[in-house]
mmCIF file of C-alpha atoms in Angstrom:
data_model
loop_
_atom_site.group_PDB
_atom_site.id
_atom_site.type_symbol
_atom_site.label_atom_id
_atom_site.label_comp_id
_atom_site.label_asym_id
_atom_site.label_seq_id
_atom_site.Cartn_x
_atom_site.Cartn_y
_atom_site.Cartn_z
ATOM 1 C CA MET A 1 36.241 -75.366 4.643
ATOM 2 C CA ALA A 2 34.738 -72.774 6.927
ATOM 3 C CA LEU A 3 36.245 -72.119 10.317
ATOM 4 C CA CYS A 4 34.024 -70.610 13.037
ATOM 5 C CA PHE A 5 35.171 -69.611 16.504
ATOM 6 C CA SER A 6 33.024 -68.550 19.441
ATOM 7 C CA ARG A 7 34.308 -67.517 22.856
ATOM 8 C CA THR A 8 33.125 -65.464 25.760
ATOM 9 C CA ARG A 9 36.441 -63.756 26.323
ATOM 10 C CA ILE A 10 38.909 -63.453 23.464
ATOM 11 C CA GLY A 11 42.278 -61.885 23.999
ATOM 12 C CA GLY A 12 44.508 -63.629 21.535
ATOM 13 C CA VAL A 13 45.510 -63.200 17.963
ATOM 14 C CA LEU A 14 43.954 -65.317 15.244
ATOM 15 C CA LYS A 15 45.868 -65.803 12.049
ATOM 16 C CA HIS A 16 44.401 -67.315 8.922
ATOM 17 C CA GLN A 17 45.854 -66.849 5.440
ATOM 18 C CA GLU A 18 48.100 -63.900 6.491
ATOM 19 C CA LEU A 19 45.169 -61.952 8.043
ATOM 20 C CA ALA A 20 45.752 -60.784 11.637
ATOM 21 C CA ILE A 21 42.829 -59.760 13.793
ATOM 22 C CA ARG A 22 43.451 -58.500 17.309
ATOM 23 C CA LEU A 23 40.399 -58.784 19.473
ATOM 24 C CA ALA A 24 39.790 -57.603 22.987
ATOM 25 C CA SER A 25 36.247 -57.620 24.275
ATOM 26 C CA SER A 26 34.213 -58.447 27.329
ATOM 27 C CA SER A 27 31.146 -59.577 25.357
ATOM 28 C CA ARG A 28 30.348 -62.567 23.166
ATOM 29 C CA VAL A 29 31.894 -62.170 19.704
ATOM 30 C CA ALA A 30 31.610 -64.457 16.678
ATOM 31 C CA SER A 31 33.936 -64.252 13.670
ATOM 32 C CA CYS A 32 33.783 -66.380 10.595
ATOM 33 C CA VAL A 33 36.455 -66.494 7.931
ATOM 34 C CA HIS A 34 36.074 -68.523 4.757
ATOM 35 C CA SER A 35 38.698 -68.743 2.048
ATOM 36 C CA GLY A 36 40.167 -65.276 2.804
ATOM 37 C CA ILE A 37 36.747 -63.518 2.716
ATOM 38 C CA THR A 38 35.754 -61.792 5.942
ATOM 39 C CA LEU A 39 32.039 -61.870 6.696
ATOM 40 C CA PRO A 40 30.214 -58.842 8.181
ATOM 41 C CA GLN A 41 31.333 -58.193 11.738
ATOM 42 C CA THR A 42 29.710 -56.772 14.796
ATOM 43 C CA TYR A 43 30.440 -53.304 16.202
ATOM 44 C CA SER A 44 32.896 -54.775 18.689
ATOM 45 C CA THR A 45 35.052 -56.400 16.030
ATOM 46 C CA ALA A 46 34.740 -53.465 13.626
ATOM 47 C CA SER A 47 36.240 -51.168 16.199
ATOM 48 C CA ALA A 48 39.281 -53.389 16.572
ATOM 49 C CA SER A 49 42.471 -52.602 14.695
ATOM 50 C CA LEU A 50 42.967 -54.464 11.395
ATOM 51 C CA THR A 51 46.452 -53.103 10.865
ATOM 52 C CA LYS A 52 49.592 -52.964 12.885
ATOM 53 C CA LYS A 53 48.435 -50.430 15.476
ATOM 54 C CA ARG A 54 48.297 -50.243 19.214
ATOM 55 C CA PRO A 55 45.592 -52.478 20.667
ATOM 56 C CA VAL A 56 42.266 -50.740 21.287
ATOM 57 C CA THR A 57 39.273 -51.716 23.348
ATOM 58 C CA ALA A 58 35.926 -52.107 21.619
ATOM 59 C CA LYS A 59 33.361 -49.900 23.344
ATOM 60 C CA GLY A 60 30.286 -51.254 21.639
ATOM 61 C CA THR A 61 27.653 -53.398 23.225
ATOM 62 C CA ARG A 62 24.642 -55.195 21.913
ATOM 63 C CA LYS A 63 22.375 -52.201 22.650
ATOM 64 C CA ASP A 64 24.322 -49.718 20.547
ATOM 65 C CA ALA A 65 25.517 -52.108 17.849
ATOM 66 C CA HIS A 66 23.205 -50.453 15.327
ATOM 67 C CA LEU A 67 24.798 -47.004 15.753
ATOM 68 C CA ASN A 68 27.336 -45.682 13.254
ATOM 69 C CA PRO A 69 30.930 -45.260 14.366
ATOM 70 C CA PRO A 70 32.044 -41.755 15.355
ATOM 71 C CA PRO A 71 33.500 -39.601 12.580
ATOM 72 C CA PRO A 72 37.271 -39.492 12.119
ATOM 73 C CA LYS A 73 39.213 -36.840 13.957
ATOM 74 C CA GLU A 74 40.221 -35.117 10.733
ATOM 75 C CA LYS A 75 36.586 -34.413 9.717
ATOM 76 C CA ALA A 76 35.712 -33.218 13.206
ATOM 77 C CA ALA A 77 38.598 -30.806 13.039
ATOM 78 C CA ILE A 78 37.273 -29.459 9.767
ATOM 79 C CA ARG A 79 33.824 -28.810 11.243
ATOM 80 C CA HIS A 80 35.320 -27.061 14.276
ATOM 81 C CA PRO A 81 38.353 -25.050 13.123
ATOM 82 C CA PRO A 82 40.854 -24.137 15.816
ATOM 83 C CA LYS A 83 40.798 -20.663 17.263
ATOM 84 C CA LYS A 84 43.296 -18.154 15.990
ATOM 85 C CA SER A 85 46.126 -17.554 18.379
ATOM 86 C CA THR A 86 47.595 -14.588 16.570
ATOM 87 C CA SER A 87 46.752 -10.961 17.201
ATOM 88 C CA PRO A 88 44.781 -8.781 14.737
ATOM 89 C CA GLU A 89 47.999 -6.986 13.819
ATOM 90 C CA MET A 90 49.649 -10.299 12.861
ATOM 91 C CA GLU A 91 46.592 -11.258 10.765
ATOM 92 C CA VAL A 92 46.846 -8.010 8.823
ATOM 93 C CA ALA A 93 50.566 -8.570 8.333
ATOM 94 C CA HIS A 94 49.970 -12.082 6.979
ATOM 95 C CA GLN A 95 47.314 -10.809 4.590
ATOM 96 C CA VAL A 96 49.659 -8.148 3.252
ATOM 97 C CA ALA A 97 52.619 -10.498 2.965
ATOM 98 C CA ASP A 98 50.811 -13.452 1.387
ATOM 99 C CA PRO A 99 49.462 -12.832 -2.135
ATOM 100 C CA ILE A 100 45.892 -13.852 -2.875
ATOM 101 C CA PRO A 101 45.752 -17.110 -4.875
ATOM 102 C CA VAL A 102 44.170 -16.964 -8.289
ATOM 103 C CA ALA A 103 41.445 -19.406 -7.263
ATOM 104 C CA GLU A 104 40.409 -17.178 -4.333
ATOM 105 C CA VAL A 105 39.997 -13.970 -6.348
ATOM 106 C CA PRO A 106 36.319 -12.994 -5.987
ATOM 107 C CA VAL A 107 34.295 -13.183 -9.143
ATOM 108 C CA LYS A 108 32.148 -10.198 -10.030
ATOM 109 C CA SER A 109 28.505 -10.851 -9.305
ATOM 110 C CA SER A 110 25.514 -9.706 -11.267
ATOM 111 C CA PRO A 111 25.187 -5.952 -11.884
ATOM 112 C CA THR A 112 22.395 -5.719 -9.312
ATOM 113 C CA SER A 113 23.386 -2.980 -6.870
ATOM 114 C CA ALA A 114 22.483 -2.576 -3.199
ATOM 115 C CA GLN A 115 19.948 0.090 -4.059
ATOM 116 C CA GLU A 116 18.217 -2.210 -6.555
ATOM 117 C CA LEU A 117 18.084 -4.960 -3.950
ATOM 118 C CA SER A 118 16.486 -2.603 -1.492
ATOM 119 C CA GLU A 119 13.887 -1.663 -4.088
ATOM 120 C CA GLU A 120 13.173 -5.348 -4.647
ATOM 121 C CA ASP A 121 12.765 -5.848 -0.917
ATOM 122 C CA LYS A 122 10.350 -2.931 -0.758
ATOM 123 C CA LEU A 123 8.334 -4.399 -3.628
ATOM 124 C CA LYS A 124 8.164 -7.780 -1.873
ATOM 125 C CA GLU A 125 7.039 -6.076 1.324
ATOM 126 C CA MET A 126 4.339 -4.242 -0.614
ATOM 127 C CA GLU A 127 3.077 -7.482 -2.147
ATOM 128 C CA ARG A 128 3.037 -9.131 1.269
ATOM 129 C CA MET A 129 0.955 -6.295 2.727
ATOM 130 C CA MET A 130 -1.484 -6.439 -0.171
ATOM 131 C CA ALA A 131 -1.971 -10.167 0.365
ATOM 132 C CA PHE A 132 -2.284 -9.660 4.123
ATOM 133 C CA GLN A 133 -5.074 -7.123 3.679
ATOM 134 C CA HIS A 134 -7.077 -9.551 1.535
ATOM 135 C CA LEU A 135 -6.671 -12.276 4.156
ATOM 136 C CA MET A 136 -7.435 -10.028 7.153
ATOM 137 C CA PRO A 137 -9.796 -7.261 5.940
ATOM 138 C CA THR A 138 -10.576 -6.057 9.485
ATOM 139 C CA ILE A 139 -6.917 -5.229 10.224
ATOM 140 C CA ASP A 140 -5.191 -2.139 8.826
ATOM 141 C CA ALA A 141 -2.137 -3.536 7.063
ATOM 142 C CA TRP A 142 -0.988 -0.001 6.201
ATOM 143 C CA GLY A 143 -0.894 1.099 9.835
ATOM 144 C CA GLN A 144 2.424 -0.600 10.549
ATOM 145 C CA GLU A 145 5.428 1.373 11.723
ATOM 146 C CA VAL A 146 7.226 3.274 8.979
ATOM 147 C CA LYS A 147 10.960 2.645 9.241
ATOM 148 C CA GLU A 148 12.149 5.578 7.113
ATOM 149 C CA THR A 149 11.347 9.240 7.656
ATOM 150 C CA LEU A 150 10.524 11.377 4.649
ATOM 151 C CA ASP A 151 13.142 13.874 3.498
ATOM 152 C CA VAL A 152 12.293 16.732 5.838
ATOM 153 C CA MET A 153 15.148 19.135 6.567
ATOM 154 C CA ILE A 154 16.105 22.036 8.789
ATOM 155 C CA PRO A 155 16.646 25.161 6.650
ATOM 156 C CA ARG A 156 20.321 26.011 6.422
ATOM 157 C CA PRO A 157 21.618 29.434 7.472
ATOM 158 C CA VAL A 158 23.112 31.472 4.651
ATOM 159 C CA TYR A 159 26.539 33.054 5.177
ATOM 160 C CA TYR A 160 27.432 35.256 2.250
ATOM 161 C CA LYS A 161 31.087 35.500 3.226
ATOM 162 C CA ASN A 162 31.602 32.113 1.580
ATOM 163 C CA PRO A 163 29.921 32.299 -1.858
ATOM 164 C CA SER A 164 30.021 28.552 -2.577
ATOM 165 C CA GLU A 165 28.480 27.592 0.776
ATOM 166 C CA ALA A 166 25.912 30.347 0.448
ATOM 167 C CA PHE A 167 24.889 29.029 -2.977
ATOM 168 C CA LYS A 168 24.485 25.483 -1.607
ATOM 169 C CA ALA A 169 22.394 26.736 1.323
ATOM 170 C CA LEU A 170 20.154 28.827 -0.936
ATOM 171 C CA LYS A 171 19.694 25.897 -3.326
ATOM 172 C CA GLU A 172 18.710 23.454 -0.534
ATOM 173 C CA ASN A 173 16.355 25.969 1.063
ATOM 174 C CA PHE A 174 14.683 26.639 -2.292
ATOM 175 C CA ILE A 175 14.161 22.906 -2.920
ATOM 176 C CA ASN A 176 12.680 22.567 0.574
ATOM 177 C CA SER A 177 10.273 25.442 -0.126
ATOM 178 C CA VAL A 178 9.127 23.852 -3.379
ATOM 179 C CA LYS A 179 8.475 20.528 -1.638
ATOM 180 C CA ASN A 180 6.640 22.319 1.167
ATOM 181 C CA THR A 181 4.352 23.993 -1.363
ATOM 182 C CA SER A 182 3.625 20.708 -3.126
ATOM 183 C CA ALA A 183 2.851 18.942 0.171
ATOM 184 C CA LEU A 184 0.575 21.697 1.440
ATOM 185 C CA SER A 185 -1.271 21.768 -1.891
ATOM 186 C CA SER A 186 -1.945 18.035 -1.580
ATOM 187 C CA LEU A 187 -3.347 18.496 1.925
ATOM 188 C CA VAL A 188 -5.582 21.354 0.797
ATOM 189 C CA ASN A 189 -6.892 19.382 -2.185
ATOM 190 C CA GLU A 190 -7.719 16.426 0.074
ATOM 191 C CA ASN A 191 -9.396 18.698 2.617
ATOM 192 C CA ALA A 192 -7.001 17.235 5.214
ATOM 193 C CA LEU A 193 -6.279 20.361 7.269
ATOM 194 C CA PRO A 194 -8.562 21.690 10.005
ATOM 195 C CA GLY A 195 -10.297 24.902 8.949
ATOM 196 C CA ILE A 196 -9.933 24.134 5.235
ATOM 197 C CA TYR A 197 -13.200 23.426 3.405
ATOM 198 C CA HIS A 198 -14.238 23.040 -0.222
ATOM 199 C CA GLY A 199 -17.039 24.971 -1.811
ATOM 200 C CA LEU A 200 -15.735 28.385 -0.715
ATOM 201 C CA GLY A 201 -16.166 31.575 -2.706
ATOM 202 C CA PHE A 202 -13.739 32.882 -5.277
ATOM 203 C CA ARG A 203 -11.889 35.164 -2.834
ATOM 204 C CA GLN A 204 -11.452 32.456 -0.212
ATOM 205 C CA ARG A 205 -10.305 30.016 -2.860
ATOM 206 C CA MET A 206 -7.748 32.448 -4.249
ATOM 207 C CA ARG A 207 -6.524 33.125 -0.716
ATOM 208 C CA GLN A 208 -5.919 29.418 -0.185
ATOM 209 C CA ILE A 209 -3.990 29.229 -3.442
ATOM 210 C CA PHE A 210 -1.624 31.989 -2.328
ATOM 211 C CA GLN A 211 -1.317 30.548 1.200
ATOM 212 C CA VAL A 212 0.161 27.255 -0.041
ATOM 213 C CA PHE A 213 3.409 29.151 -0.696
ATOM 214 C CA ARG A 214 3.658 30.092 2.996
ATOM 215 C CA THR A 215 4.158 26.788 4.784
ATOM 216 C CA GLN A 216 6.691 28.300 7.225
ATOM 217 C CA SER A 217 4.498 31.301 8.032
ATOM 218 C CA VAL A 218 3.749 31.949 11.731
ATOM 219 C CA GLU A 219 0.954 34.461 11.122
ATOM 220 C CA ALA A 220 -2.438 33.853 12.651
ATOM 221 C CA ASP A 221 -4.206 33.542 9.280
ATOM 222 C CA SER A 222 -1.842 31.007 7.712
ATOM 223 C CA LEU A 223 -3.069 27.581 6.669
ATOM 224 C CA MET A 224 -0.733 25.829 9.125
ATOM 225 C CA THR A 225 -1.933 27.761 12.184
ATOM 226 C CA PRO A 226 -4.326 24.999 13.354
ATOM 227 C CA VAL A 227 -1.543 22.445 12.955
ATOM 228 C CA ARG A 228 0.917 24.580 14.922
ATOM 229 C CA GLU A 229 -1.564 25.062 17.784
ATOM 230 C CA MET A 230 -2.349 21.355 17.850
ATOM 231 C CA ALA A 231 1.377 20.494 17.872
ATOM 232 C CA LEU A 232 2.011 22.784 20.856
ATOM 233 C CA ASP A 233 -0.818 21.175 22.833
ATOM 234 C CA ILE A 234 0.478 17.659 22.116
ATOM 235 C CA TYR A 235 4.007 18.785 23.008
ATOM 236 C CA GLY A 236 2.820 19.921 26.443
ATOM 237 C CA ASP A 237 0.740 16.772 27.035
ATOM 238 C CA LEU A 238 3.672 14.542 26.099
ATOM 239 C CA ASN A 239 6.115 16.272 28.456
ATOM 240 C CA LYS A 240 3.620 16.062 31.299
ATOM 241 C CA ALA A 241 3.105 12.337 30.603
ATOM 242 C CA ILE A 242 6.870 11.768 30.693
ATOM 243 C CA ALA A 243 7.229 13.721 33.947
ATOM 244 C CA ASN A 244 4.298 11.893 35.574
ATOM 245 C CA ARG A 245 5.577 8.564 34.224
ATOM 246 C CA VAL A 246 2.324 7.693 32.456
ATOM 247 C CA ASP A 247 3.500 5.231 29.808
ATOM 248 C CA LYS A 248 0.037 4.912 28.292
ATOM 249 C CA ASP A 249 -0.044 8.580 27.280
ATOM 250 C CA VAL A 250 3.594 8.432 26.155
ATOM 251 C CA ARG A 251 2.714 5.647 23.717
ATOM 252 C CA LYS A 252 -0.304 7.631 22.559
ATOM 253 C CA TYR A 253 1.706 10.675 21.434
ATOM 254 C CA THR A 254 4.917 9.019 20.193
ATOM 255 C CA THR A 255 5.959 6.414 17.662
ATOM 256 C CA ALA A 256 9.075 4.884 16.087
ATOM 257 C CA ALA A 257 12.406 5.969 17.601
ATOM 258 C CA TYR A 258 10.962 8.800 19.679
ATOM 259 C CA LEU A 259 8.745 6.326 21.556
ATOM 260 C CA THR A 260 11.808 4.481 22.841
ATOM 261 C CA GLN A 261 13.506 7.762 23.722
ATOM 262 C CA SER A 262 10.490 9.037 25.677
ATOM 263 C CA LEU A 263 10.008 5.790 27.597
ATOM 264 C CA GLN A 264 13.691 5.796 28.539
ATOM 265 C CA LEU A 265 13.374 9.376 29.806
ATOM 266 C CA ALA A 266 10.336 8.437 31.904
ATOM 267 C CA LYS A 267 12.314 5.526 33.335
ATOM 268 C CA THR A 268 15.105 7.922 34.287
ATOM 269 C CA PHE A 269 12.627 10.065 36.228
ATOM 270 C CA ARG A 270 11.546 6.984 38.152
ATOM 271 C CA THR A 271 15.102 6.505 39.401
ATOM 272 C CA LYS A 272 15.540 10.145 40.421
ATOM 273 C CA VAL A 273 12.277 10.505 42.335
ATOM 274 C CA PRO A 274 10.880 8.059 44.923
ATOM 275 C CA PRO A 275 7.733 6.106 43.967
ATOM 276 C CA LYS A 276 5.534 8.379 46.116
ATOM 277 C CA GLY A 277 7.341 11.523 45.002
ATOM 278 C CA ARG A 278 6.061 14.073 42.518
ATOM 279 C CA ILE A 279 7.388 15.735 39.363
ATOM 280 C CA ILE A 280 5.821 18.894 37.952
ATOM 281 C CA TRP A 281 6.748 19.943 34.423
ATOM 282 C CA GLN A 282 5.631 23.378 33.328
ATOM 283 C CA MET A 283 5.929 25.363 30.099
ATOM 284 C CA HIS A 284 5.887 29.049 30.974
ATOM 285 C CA ARG A 285 5.901 30.619 27.510
ATOM 286 C CA THR A 286 6.961 30.228 23.891
ATOM 287 C CA ILE A 287 9.971 32.398 23.166
ATOM 288 C CA THR A 288 9.400 32.225 19.412
ATOM 289 C CA PRO A 289 6.191 30.992 17.750
ATOM 290 C CA VAL A 290 5.914 27.340 16.890
ATOM 291 C CA GLN A 291 6.928 26.967 13.239
ATOM 292 C CA VAL A 292 6.560 24.266 10.593
ATOM 293 C CA LEU A 293 9.945 24.198 8.859
ATOM 294 C CA SER A 294 9.504 21.282 6.480
ATOM 295 C CA LEU A 295 6.445 19.390 5.258
ATOM 296 C CA ARG A 296 6.226 16.156 3.258
ATOM 297 C CA VAL A 297 3.289 13.947 2.248
ATOM 298 C CA ILE A 298 3.112 10.567 0.565
ATOM 299 C CA GLU A 299 0.394 8.043 -0.207
ATOM 300 C CA GLY A 300 0.597 5.607 2.677
ATOM 301 C CA TYR A 301 -2.680 3.775 2.109
ATOM 302 C CA LEU A 302 -2.187 1.741 -1.079
ATOM 303 C CA ALA A 303 -5.168 -0.584 -0.982
ATOM 304 C CA PRO A 304 -7.331 -0.705 -4.148
ATOM 305 C CA GLU A 305 -10.367 0.504 -2.214
ATOM 306 C CA PRO A 306 -10.240 3.991 -0.655
ATOM 307 C CA PRO A 307 -10.069 4.199 3.167
ATOM 308 C CA LYS A 308 -13.295 4.417 5.118
ATOM 309 C CA LEU A 309 -12.092 7.553 6.916
ATOM 310 C CA GLY A 310 -10.002 10.465 5.706
ATOM 311 C CA ASN A 311 -7.687 10.006 2.749
ATOM 312 C CA ARG A 312 -4.648 8.034 1.653
ATOM 313 C CA LEU A 313 -1.977 10.564 2.687
ATOM 314 C CA MET A 314 0.670 10.159 5.374
ATOM 315 C CA VAL A 315 2.248 13.407 6.625
ATOM 316 C CA HIS A 316 5.668 14.109 8.125
ATOM 317 C CA ALA A 317 6.140 17.645 9.448
ATOM 318 C CA LEU A 318 9.316 19.046 11.011
ATOM 319 C CA ILE A 319 8.271 21.532 13.715
ATOM 320 C CA LYS A 320 10.445 23.860 15.785
ATOM 321 C CA PHE A 321 9.595 24.359 19.472
ATOM 322 C CA ASP A 322 11.352 27.225 21.268
ATOM 323 C CA THR A 323 9.937 27.417 24.778
ATOM 324 C CA GLU A 324 10.809 28.274 28.375
ATOM 325 C CA GLN A 325 10.301 25.370 30.777
ATOM 326 C CA SER A 326 10.846 24.369 34.395
ATOM 327 C CA LEU A 327 10.912 21.039 36.219
ATOM 328 C CA GLU A 328 10.094 20.590 39.897
ATOM 329 C CA MET A 329 10.860 17.372 41.781
ATOM 330 C CA TYR A 330 9.677 16.497 45.312
ATOM 331 C CA ASP A 331 10.072 13.462 47.527
ATOM 332 C CA ALA A 332 7.237 11.712 49.385
ATOM 333 C CA SER A 333 7.375 14.299 52.211
ATOM 334 C CA GLY A 334 7.188 17.266 49.819
ATOM 335 C CA ASN A 335 10.836 18.264 50.172
ATOM 336 C CA PRO A 336 12.233 19.773 46.945
ATOM 337 C CA LEU A 337 14.873 17.801 45.084
ATOM 338 C CA HIS A 338 15.584 20.532 42.536
ATOM 339 C CA SER A 339 17.385 23.866 42.628
ATOM 340 C CA VAL A 340 15.368 26.559 44.394
ATOM 341 C CA VAL A 341 14.543 29.966 42.941
ATOM 342 C CA THR A 342 14.170 32.778 45.447
ATOM 343 C CA ASP A 343 11.585 34.682 43.376
ATOM 344 C CA PRO A 344 8.158 33.142 44.250
ATOM 345 C CA ASP A 345 6.336 35.085 41.541
ATOM 346 C CA ARG A 346 7.909 32.924 38.876
ATOM 347 C CA ILE A 347 6.380 29.704 40.137
ATOM 348 C CA VAL A 348 3.207 29.636 37.989
ATOM 349 C CA ASP A 349 2.205 31.826 35.062
ATOM 350 C CA SER A 350 -1.389 30.690 34.823
ATOM 351 C CA GLU A 351 -4.374 32.116 36.685
ATOM 352 C CA LYS A 352 -4.710 29.018 38.862
ATOM 353 C CA PRO A 353 -4.097 29.515 42.595
ATOM 354 C CA LYS A 354 -0.520 28.821 43.674
ATOM 355 C CA GLU A 355 0.037 25.918 46.035
ATOM 356 C CA SER A 356 1.713 26.983 49.252
ATOM 357 C CA TRP A 357 3.950 23.918 49.423
ATOM 358 C CA ARG A 358 5.503 24.339 45.959
ATOM 359 C CA VAL A 359 9.006 25.702 45.547
ATOM 360 C CA PRO A 360 9.796 27.341 42.194
ATOM 361 C CA ALA A 361 12.413 25.765 39.935
ATOM 362 C CA PRO A 362 14.758 27.643 37.601
ATOM 363 C CA ARG A 363 13.509 28.215 34.079
ATOM 364 C CA LYS A 364 15.426 26.982 31.079
ATOM 365 C CA ARG A 365 15.126 27.736 27.397
ATOM 366 C CA VAL A 366 14.574 24.547 25.388
ATOM 367 C CA THR A 367 14.727 24.502 21.579
ATOM 368 C CA GLU A 368 13.757 21.251 19.875
ATOM 369 C CA TYR A 369 13.230 20.179 16.274
ATOM 370 C CA LEU A 370 10.702 17.342 16.269
ATOM 371 C CA ILE A 371 9.149 15.385 13.403
ATOM 372 C CA MET A 372 5.433 14.718 13.711
ATOM 373 C CA GLU A 373 3.611 11.984 11.829
ATOM 374 C CA LYS A 374 -0.046 11.695 10.902
ATOM 375 C CA ARG A 375 -1.829 8.977 8.954
ATOM 376 C CA MET A 376 -4.866 10.667 7.521
ATOM 377 C CA TRP A 377 -6.952 7.464 7.414
ATOM 378 C CA HIS A 378 -6.706 7.140 11.230
ATOM 379 C CA GLN A 379 -8.645 9.057 13.841
ATOM 380 C CA GLY A 380 -5.688 9.032 16.245
ATOM 381 C CA PRO A 381 -3.677 12.160 17.130
ATOM 382 C CA TRP A 382 -0.497 13.398 15.510
ATOM 383 C CA GLN A 383 2.563 11.629 16.924
ATOM 384 C CA PHE A 384 6.211 12.555 17.438
ATOM 385 C CA ARG A 385 8.457 10.086 15.605
ATOM 386 C CA GLU A 386 11.962 11.562 15.580
ATOM 387 C CA GLN A 387 14.158 14.412 16.795
ATOM 388 C CA MET A 388 16.593 16.366 14.638
ATOM 389 C CA TRP A 389 19.435 18.765 15.453
ATOM 390 C CA PRO A 390 20.667 21.714 13.395
#
């Protein structure tokens, strides 16, 4: 026989065939027991204790009766492990004292090394760019920022007092010279240098062949002379843009890491000089001629069709700048904020008339090793991408 009970407020204990159910609720609850088989219960009765535990209060109502009960405390503790209360020194001590279980010994993975993975990533990136160019033919997929600089290097000085170090320096310098020759030959064959043209006579052609071995030459008739002159002009324009805080020109002549460095330097000038103040950067002379120390080229345009302009080469050139510079800073009223030089003849070296309000600043010798980048399929200027130190 079935027994059914219905009450609005239940606070007692019902016993039927040795089954104890403790109920405490403020809502209507119905429980049916038949021959020792308990029928499905509501959320309020399911939350009650079925064993000998302390009485609990059912928190469910009719609105949230369909929701699942909260997870046990043990599982929640597993998902949110407690914070370590020991110091790093104690952790190291425990690791040394406790042997590693056999089950926790790491198993050797596949023989794929980190270098192979990086090559796979590069191949995937190449495939993605190829697919992107087919989808968006009007966008240059090969004009993205290059994360790695080619292997340009500063020639090492040779000290013959230490034979082993001298041999290493001579070996590295020789390898750099060979790579310079190969890179310059590629530029000449692609007609990628200003002043270099095909269809010349035999003498001019033979002269170009011998000139490819003189990448570091600073003579006026060398093949890299137009590049060196262009690099010096861009170097001056970039420093003036940084001093005048013209971010547009800074972005025009820089890329990669050197772009961030130049913008940060321009921001520093903004803090030193008032908004209506003025900064005048000036390069007085080159102490030693601008020199190309290292030259590397690589095919950067890998589309099946050739580029519409120029060629496929991307150039990285390490150039040394050894110049004498000065920096003048004035506030909004024209008062100098820099150190003053008593000799007024050293204010300006050019033939332009000297301003009467300017106060000369001390000159400083600045030697920098900068890497310039040029994508030969772009009409844009050469850009500074990185700085190196000897």
